[in-house]
Short mmCIF file of C-alpha atoms in Angstrom, two decimals:
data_model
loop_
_atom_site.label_atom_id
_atom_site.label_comp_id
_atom_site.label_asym_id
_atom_site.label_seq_id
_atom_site.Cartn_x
_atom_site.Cartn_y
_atom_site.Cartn_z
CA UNK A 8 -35.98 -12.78 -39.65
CA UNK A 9 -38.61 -9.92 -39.06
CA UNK A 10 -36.84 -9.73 -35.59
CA UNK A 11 -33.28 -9.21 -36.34
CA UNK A 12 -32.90 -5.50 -36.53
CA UNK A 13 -34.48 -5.00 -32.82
CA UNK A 14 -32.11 -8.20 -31.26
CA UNK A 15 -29.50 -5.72 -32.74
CA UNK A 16 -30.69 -2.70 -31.05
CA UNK A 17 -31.66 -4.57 -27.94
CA UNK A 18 -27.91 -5.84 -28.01
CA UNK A 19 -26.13 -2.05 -28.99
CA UNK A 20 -28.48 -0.58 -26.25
CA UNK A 21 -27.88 -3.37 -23.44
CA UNK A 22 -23.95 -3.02 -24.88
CA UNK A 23 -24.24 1.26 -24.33
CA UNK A 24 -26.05 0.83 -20.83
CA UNK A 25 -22.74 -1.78 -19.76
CA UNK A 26 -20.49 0.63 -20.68
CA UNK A 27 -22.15 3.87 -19.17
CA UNK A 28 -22.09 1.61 -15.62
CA UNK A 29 -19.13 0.62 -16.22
CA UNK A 30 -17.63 4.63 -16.92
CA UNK A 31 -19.95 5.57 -13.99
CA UNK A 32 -18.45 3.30 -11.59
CA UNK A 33 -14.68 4.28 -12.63
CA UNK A 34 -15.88 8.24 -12.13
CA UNK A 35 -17.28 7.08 -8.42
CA UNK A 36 -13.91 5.26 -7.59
CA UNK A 37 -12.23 8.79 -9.01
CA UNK A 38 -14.25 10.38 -6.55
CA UNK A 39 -13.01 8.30 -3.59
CA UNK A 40 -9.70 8.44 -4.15
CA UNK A 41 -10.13 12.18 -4.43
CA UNK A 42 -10.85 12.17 -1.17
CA UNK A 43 -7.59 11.50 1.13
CA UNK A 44 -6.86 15.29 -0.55
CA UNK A 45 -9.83 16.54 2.36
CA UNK A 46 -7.32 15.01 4.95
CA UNK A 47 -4.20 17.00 3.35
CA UNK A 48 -2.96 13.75 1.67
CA UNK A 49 -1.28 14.22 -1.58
CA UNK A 50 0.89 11.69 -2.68
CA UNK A 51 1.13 9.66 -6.08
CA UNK A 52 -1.32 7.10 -4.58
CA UNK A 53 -3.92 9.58 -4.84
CA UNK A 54 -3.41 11.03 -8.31
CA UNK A 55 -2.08 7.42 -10.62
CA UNK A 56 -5.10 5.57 -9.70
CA UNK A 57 -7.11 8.33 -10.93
CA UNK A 58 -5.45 8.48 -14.49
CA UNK A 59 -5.59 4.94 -14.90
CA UNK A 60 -10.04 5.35 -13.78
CA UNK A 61 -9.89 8.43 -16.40
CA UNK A 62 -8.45 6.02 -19.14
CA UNK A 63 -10.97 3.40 -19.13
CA UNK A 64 -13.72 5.93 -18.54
CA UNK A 65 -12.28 7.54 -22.09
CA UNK A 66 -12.33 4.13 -23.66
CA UNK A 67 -15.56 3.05 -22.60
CA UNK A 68 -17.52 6.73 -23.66
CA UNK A 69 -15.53 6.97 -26.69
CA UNK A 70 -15.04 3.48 -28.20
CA UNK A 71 -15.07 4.70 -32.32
CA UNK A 72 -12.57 6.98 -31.07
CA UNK A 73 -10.45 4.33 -29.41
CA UNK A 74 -11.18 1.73 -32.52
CA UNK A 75 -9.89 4.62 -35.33
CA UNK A 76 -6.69 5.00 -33.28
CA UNK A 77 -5.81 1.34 -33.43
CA UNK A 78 -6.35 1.24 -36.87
CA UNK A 79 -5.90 4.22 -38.25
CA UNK A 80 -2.37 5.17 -39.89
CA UNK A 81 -0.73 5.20 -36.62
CA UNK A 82 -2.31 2.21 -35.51
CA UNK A 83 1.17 0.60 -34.81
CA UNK A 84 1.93 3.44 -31.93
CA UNK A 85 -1.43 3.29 -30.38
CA UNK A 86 -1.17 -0.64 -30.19
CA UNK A 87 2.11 -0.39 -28.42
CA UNK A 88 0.62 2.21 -25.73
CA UNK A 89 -2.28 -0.16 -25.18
CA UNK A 90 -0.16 -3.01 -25.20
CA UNK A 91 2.36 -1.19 -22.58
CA UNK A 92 -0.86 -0.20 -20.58
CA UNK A 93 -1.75 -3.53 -20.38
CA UNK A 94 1.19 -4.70 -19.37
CA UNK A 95 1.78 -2.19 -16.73
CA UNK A 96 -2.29 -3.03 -15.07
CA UNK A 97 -0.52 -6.83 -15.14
CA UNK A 98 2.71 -5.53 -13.23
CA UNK A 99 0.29 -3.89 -10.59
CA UNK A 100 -2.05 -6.56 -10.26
CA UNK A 101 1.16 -8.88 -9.38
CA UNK A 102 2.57 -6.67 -6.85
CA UNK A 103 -0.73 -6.48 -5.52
CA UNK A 104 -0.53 -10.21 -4.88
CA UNK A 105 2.40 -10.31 -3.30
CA UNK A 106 1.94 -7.63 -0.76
CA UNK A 107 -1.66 -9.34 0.49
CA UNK A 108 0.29 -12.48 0.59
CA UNK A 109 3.27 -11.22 2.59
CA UNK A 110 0.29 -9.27 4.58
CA UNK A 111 -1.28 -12.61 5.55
CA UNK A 112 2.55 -14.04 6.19
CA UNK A 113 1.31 -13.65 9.98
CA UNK A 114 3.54 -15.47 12.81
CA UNK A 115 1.78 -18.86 13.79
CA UNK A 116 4.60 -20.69 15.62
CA UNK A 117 6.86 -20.06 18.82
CA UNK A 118 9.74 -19.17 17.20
CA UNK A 119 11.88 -16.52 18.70
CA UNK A 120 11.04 -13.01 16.78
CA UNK A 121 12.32 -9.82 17.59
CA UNK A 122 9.04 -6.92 16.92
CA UNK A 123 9.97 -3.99 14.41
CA UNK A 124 6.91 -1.48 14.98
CA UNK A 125 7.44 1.28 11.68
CA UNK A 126 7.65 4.44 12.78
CA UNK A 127 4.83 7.03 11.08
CA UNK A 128 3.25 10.43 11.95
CA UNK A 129 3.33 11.73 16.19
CA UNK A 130 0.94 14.65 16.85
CA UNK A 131 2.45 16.58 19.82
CA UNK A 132 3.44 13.81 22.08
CA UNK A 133 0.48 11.64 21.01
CA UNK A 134 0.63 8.90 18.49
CA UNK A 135 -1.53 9.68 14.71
CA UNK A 136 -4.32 6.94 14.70
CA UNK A 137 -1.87 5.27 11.96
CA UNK A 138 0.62 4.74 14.50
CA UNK A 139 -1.42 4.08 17.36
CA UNK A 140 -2.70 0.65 15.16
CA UNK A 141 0.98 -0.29 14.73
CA UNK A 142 1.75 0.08 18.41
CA UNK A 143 -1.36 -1.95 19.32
CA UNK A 144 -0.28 -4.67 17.26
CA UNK A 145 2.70 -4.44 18.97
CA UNK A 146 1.87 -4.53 22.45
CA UNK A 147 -1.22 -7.46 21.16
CA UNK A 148 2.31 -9.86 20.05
CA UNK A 149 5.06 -8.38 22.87
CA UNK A 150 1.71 -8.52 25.67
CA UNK A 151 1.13 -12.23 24.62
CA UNK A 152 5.29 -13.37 24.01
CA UNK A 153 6.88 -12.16 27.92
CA UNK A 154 10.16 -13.02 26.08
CA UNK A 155 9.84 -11.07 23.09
CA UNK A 156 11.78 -7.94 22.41
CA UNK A 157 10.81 -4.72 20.29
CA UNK A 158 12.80 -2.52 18.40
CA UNK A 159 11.06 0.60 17.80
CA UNK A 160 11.85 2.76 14.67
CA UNK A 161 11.39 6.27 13.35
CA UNK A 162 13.64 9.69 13.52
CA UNK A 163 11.75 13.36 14.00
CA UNK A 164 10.18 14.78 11.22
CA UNK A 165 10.42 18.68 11.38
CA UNK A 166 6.66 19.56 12.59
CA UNK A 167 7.54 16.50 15.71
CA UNK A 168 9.06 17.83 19.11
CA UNK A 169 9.83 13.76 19.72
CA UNK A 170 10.89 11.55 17.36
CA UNK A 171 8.07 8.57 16.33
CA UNK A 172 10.37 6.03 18.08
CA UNK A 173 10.31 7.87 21.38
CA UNK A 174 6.46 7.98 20.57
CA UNK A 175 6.33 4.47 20.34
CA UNK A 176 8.48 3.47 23.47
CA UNK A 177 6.72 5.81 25.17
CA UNK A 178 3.42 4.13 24.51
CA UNK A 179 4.06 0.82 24.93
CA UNK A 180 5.55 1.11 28.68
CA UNK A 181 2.24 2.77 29.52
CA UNK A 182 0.88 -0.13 28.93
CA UNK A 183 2.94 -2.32 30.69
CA UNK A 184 5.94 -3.43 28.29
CA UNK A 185 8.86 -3.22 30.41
CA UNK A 186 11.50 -0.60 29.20
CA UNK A 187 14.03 -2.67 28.63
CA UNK A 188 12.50 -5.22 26.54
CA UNK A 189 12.28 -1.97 23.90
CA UNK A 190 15.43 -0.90 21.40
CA UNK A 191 15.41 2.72 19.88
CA UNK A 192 16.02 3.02 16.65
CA UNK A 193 15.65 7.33 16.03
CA UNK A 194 18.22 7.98 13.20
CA UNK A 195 15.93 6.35 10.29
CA UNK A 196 14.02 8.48 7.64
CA UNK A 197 12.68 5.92 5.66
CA UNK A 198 11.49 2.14 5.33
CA UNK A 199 15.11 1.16 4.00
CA UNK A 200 16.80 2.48 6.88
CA UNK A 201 14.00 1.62 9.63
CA UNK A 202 15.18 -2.07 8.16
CA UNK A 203 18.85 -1.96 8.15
CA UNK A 204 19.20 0.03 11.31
CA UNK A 205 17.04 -1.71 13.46
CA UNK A 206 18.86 -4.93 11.81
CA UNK A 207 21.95 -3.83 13.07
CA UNK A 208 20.59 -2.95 16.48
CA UNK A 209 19.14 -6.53 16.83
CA UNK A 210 22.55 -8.14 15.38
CA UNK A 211 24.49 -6.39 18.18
CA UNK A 212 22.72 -7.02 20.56
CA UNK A 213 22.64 -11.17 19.92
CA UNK A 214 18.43 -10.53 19.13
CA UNK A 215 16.52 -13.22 16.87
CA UNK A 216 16.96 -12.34 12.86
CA UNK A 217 13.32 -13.46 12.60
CA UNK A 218 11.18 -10.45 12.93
CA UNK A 219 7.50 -9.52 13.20
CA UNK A 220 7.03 -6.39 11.10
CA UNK A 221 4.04 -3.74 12.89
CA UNK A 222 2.51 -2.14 10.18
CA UNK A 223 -0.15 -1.39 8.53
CA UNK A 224 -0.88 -4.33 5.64
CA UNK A 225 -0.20 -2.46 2.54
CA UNK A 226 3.40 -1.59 3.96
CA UNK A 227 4.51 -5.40 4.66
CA UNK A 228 6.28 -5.85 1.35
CA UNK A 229 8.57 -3.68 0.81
CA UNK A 230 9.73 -4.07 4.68
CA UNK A 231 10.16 -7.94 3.76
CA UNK A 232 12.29 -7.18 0.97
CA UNK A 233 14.92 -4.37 2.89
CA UNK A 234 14.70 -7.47 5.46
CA UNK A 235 15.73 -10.50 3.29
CA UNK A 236 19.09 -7.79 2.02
CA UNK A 237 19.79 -7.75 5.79
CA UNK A 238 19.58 -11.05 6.37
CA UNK A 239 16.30 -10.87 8.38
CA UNK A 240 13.59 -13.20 8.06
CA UNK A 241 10.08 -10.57 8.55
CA UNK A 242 6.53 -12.08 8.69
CA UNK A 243 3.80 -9.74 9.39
CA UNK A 244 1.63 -7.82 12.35
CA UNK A 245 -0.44 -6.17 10.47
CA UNK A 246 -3.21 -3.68 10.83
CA UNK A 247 -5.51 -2.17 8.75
CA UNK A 248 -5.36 1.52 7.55
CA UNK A 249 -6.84 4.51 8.90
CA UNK A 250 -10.48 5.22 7.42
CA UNK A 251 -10.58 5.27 4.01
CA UNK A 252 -6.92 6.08 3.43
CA UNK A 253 -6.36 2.42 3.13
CA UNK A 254 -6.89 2.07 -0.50
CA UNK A 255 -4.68 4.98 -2.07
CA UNK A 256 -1.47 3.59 0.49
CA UNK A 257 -2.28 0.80 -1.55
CA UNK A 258 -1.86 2.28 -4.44
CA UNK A 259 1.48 4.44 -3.60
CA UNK A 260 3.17 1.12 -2.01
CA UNK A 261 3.05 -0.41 -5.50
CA UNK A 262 4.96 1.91 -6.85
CA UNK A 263 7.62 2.04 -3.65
CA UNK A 264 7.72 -1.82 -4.24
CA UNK A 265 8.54 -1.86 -8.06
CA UNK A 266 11.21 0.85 -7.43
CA UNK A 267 12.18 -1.33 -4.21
CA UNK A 268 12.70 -4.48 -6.60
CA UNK A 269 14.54 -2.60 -9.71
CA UNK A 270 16.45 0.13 -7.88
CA UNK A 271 17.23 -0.98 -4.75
#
């Protein structure tokens, strides 16, 4: 009996020191996602991640705080918000799951596929290292199927003196793809469009609806889906991301997947 006050101290101590790792490991990952902004990367997938970190590291400093709010006189607002927070981690966590799954949707068979390599950023007349892992996943698939044919996508941004699908083209019969065994598809400024162009491109010219989408993982999804509304079947060639960018393109394509399921 003598020894219940300290097992209760022992347990609110050994209870603070979880929570204080806990808050210090959601201020590290704040930190690393904080740091795509040294590269000149701002985007949403930089800054939502960070508000959701901030969030738990309030609830986890400040748990009185959080407990008066939930039952306080407003108690019935603050539930909601949690409740809707909750909610929302759940919605992420399922998109999540889907895009790894449709990352690891990888071609395994010799079905007839026509390659879609996703246009992204050209330096001068040089490929960014983004787009240099999409074209070697490319030319790994076209190098290894003779009878395989590409359709490469992407317009001209405004800082690009050739657009990203010349870029591509460009790269691949370097390294041996013959020329006509690649499509152009230059006109697109988007994922939607890289998808329905190049669909119609492969539809004209009597080229299999099954595709193999290059990309990087985190941007299989969303591809998928444009596909399936043009009647193309897309399984992945994926590649990982540049660096540490990786993990807050994860975090942006979640978002351009939920508004690619309820918008359209």
């Amino acid at each position: 009996a003598h020894l219940r006050p300290y097992c209760g101290e022992l347990r609110h101590m050994m209870n603070k020191i979880l929570r204080y790792t806990l808050a210090g490991l959601f201020a590290a990952l704040s930190v690393f996602f904080l740091l795509p902004l040294t590269m000149g990367v701002r985007h949403m997938g930089v800054f939502f991640p960070i508000l959701i970190f901030l969030i738990f590291i309030w609830m986890l400093l400040r748990p009185k705080q959080l407990w008066k709010l939930l039952t306080g006189k407003r108690r019935l607002l603050w539930r909601t918000v949690l409740a809707l927070f909750a909610a929302g981690l759940v919605c992420v966590d399922v998109i999540l799951g889907c895009m790894i799954r449709q990352a690891l949707n990888r071609p395994e068979d010799d079905t007839p596929r026509t390659v879609l390599v996703l246009g992204c950023e050209v330096r001068g007349l040089q490929p960014s290292p983004m787009l240099a892992n999409r074209i070697d996943s490319a030319y790994a698939y076209l190098s290894t199927h003779p009878d395989a044919v590409c359709v490469a996508c992407g317009g001209m941004a405004d800082d690009e003196i050739i657009s990203e699908a010349q870029c591509i083209r460009d790269e691949l019969v370097r390294r041996g793809i013959e020329p006509k065994r690649i499509y152009l598809e230059d006109q697109c400024e988007n994922t939607r469009q890289n998808i329905g162009f190049a669909g119609e491109i492969i539809k004209k010219n009597g080229r299999p609806t099954d595709i193999a989408v290059a990309s990087d993982y985190f941007h299989q999804l969303r591809p998928a889906i444009y596909a399936e509304r043009n009647d193309l079947h897309a399984q992945s060639l994926g590649c990982r991301s540049y660096r540490f960018l990786g993990p807050c393109y994860w975090a942006r394509e979640v978002i351009a997947v939920a508004a690619a399921w309820t918008l359209g």
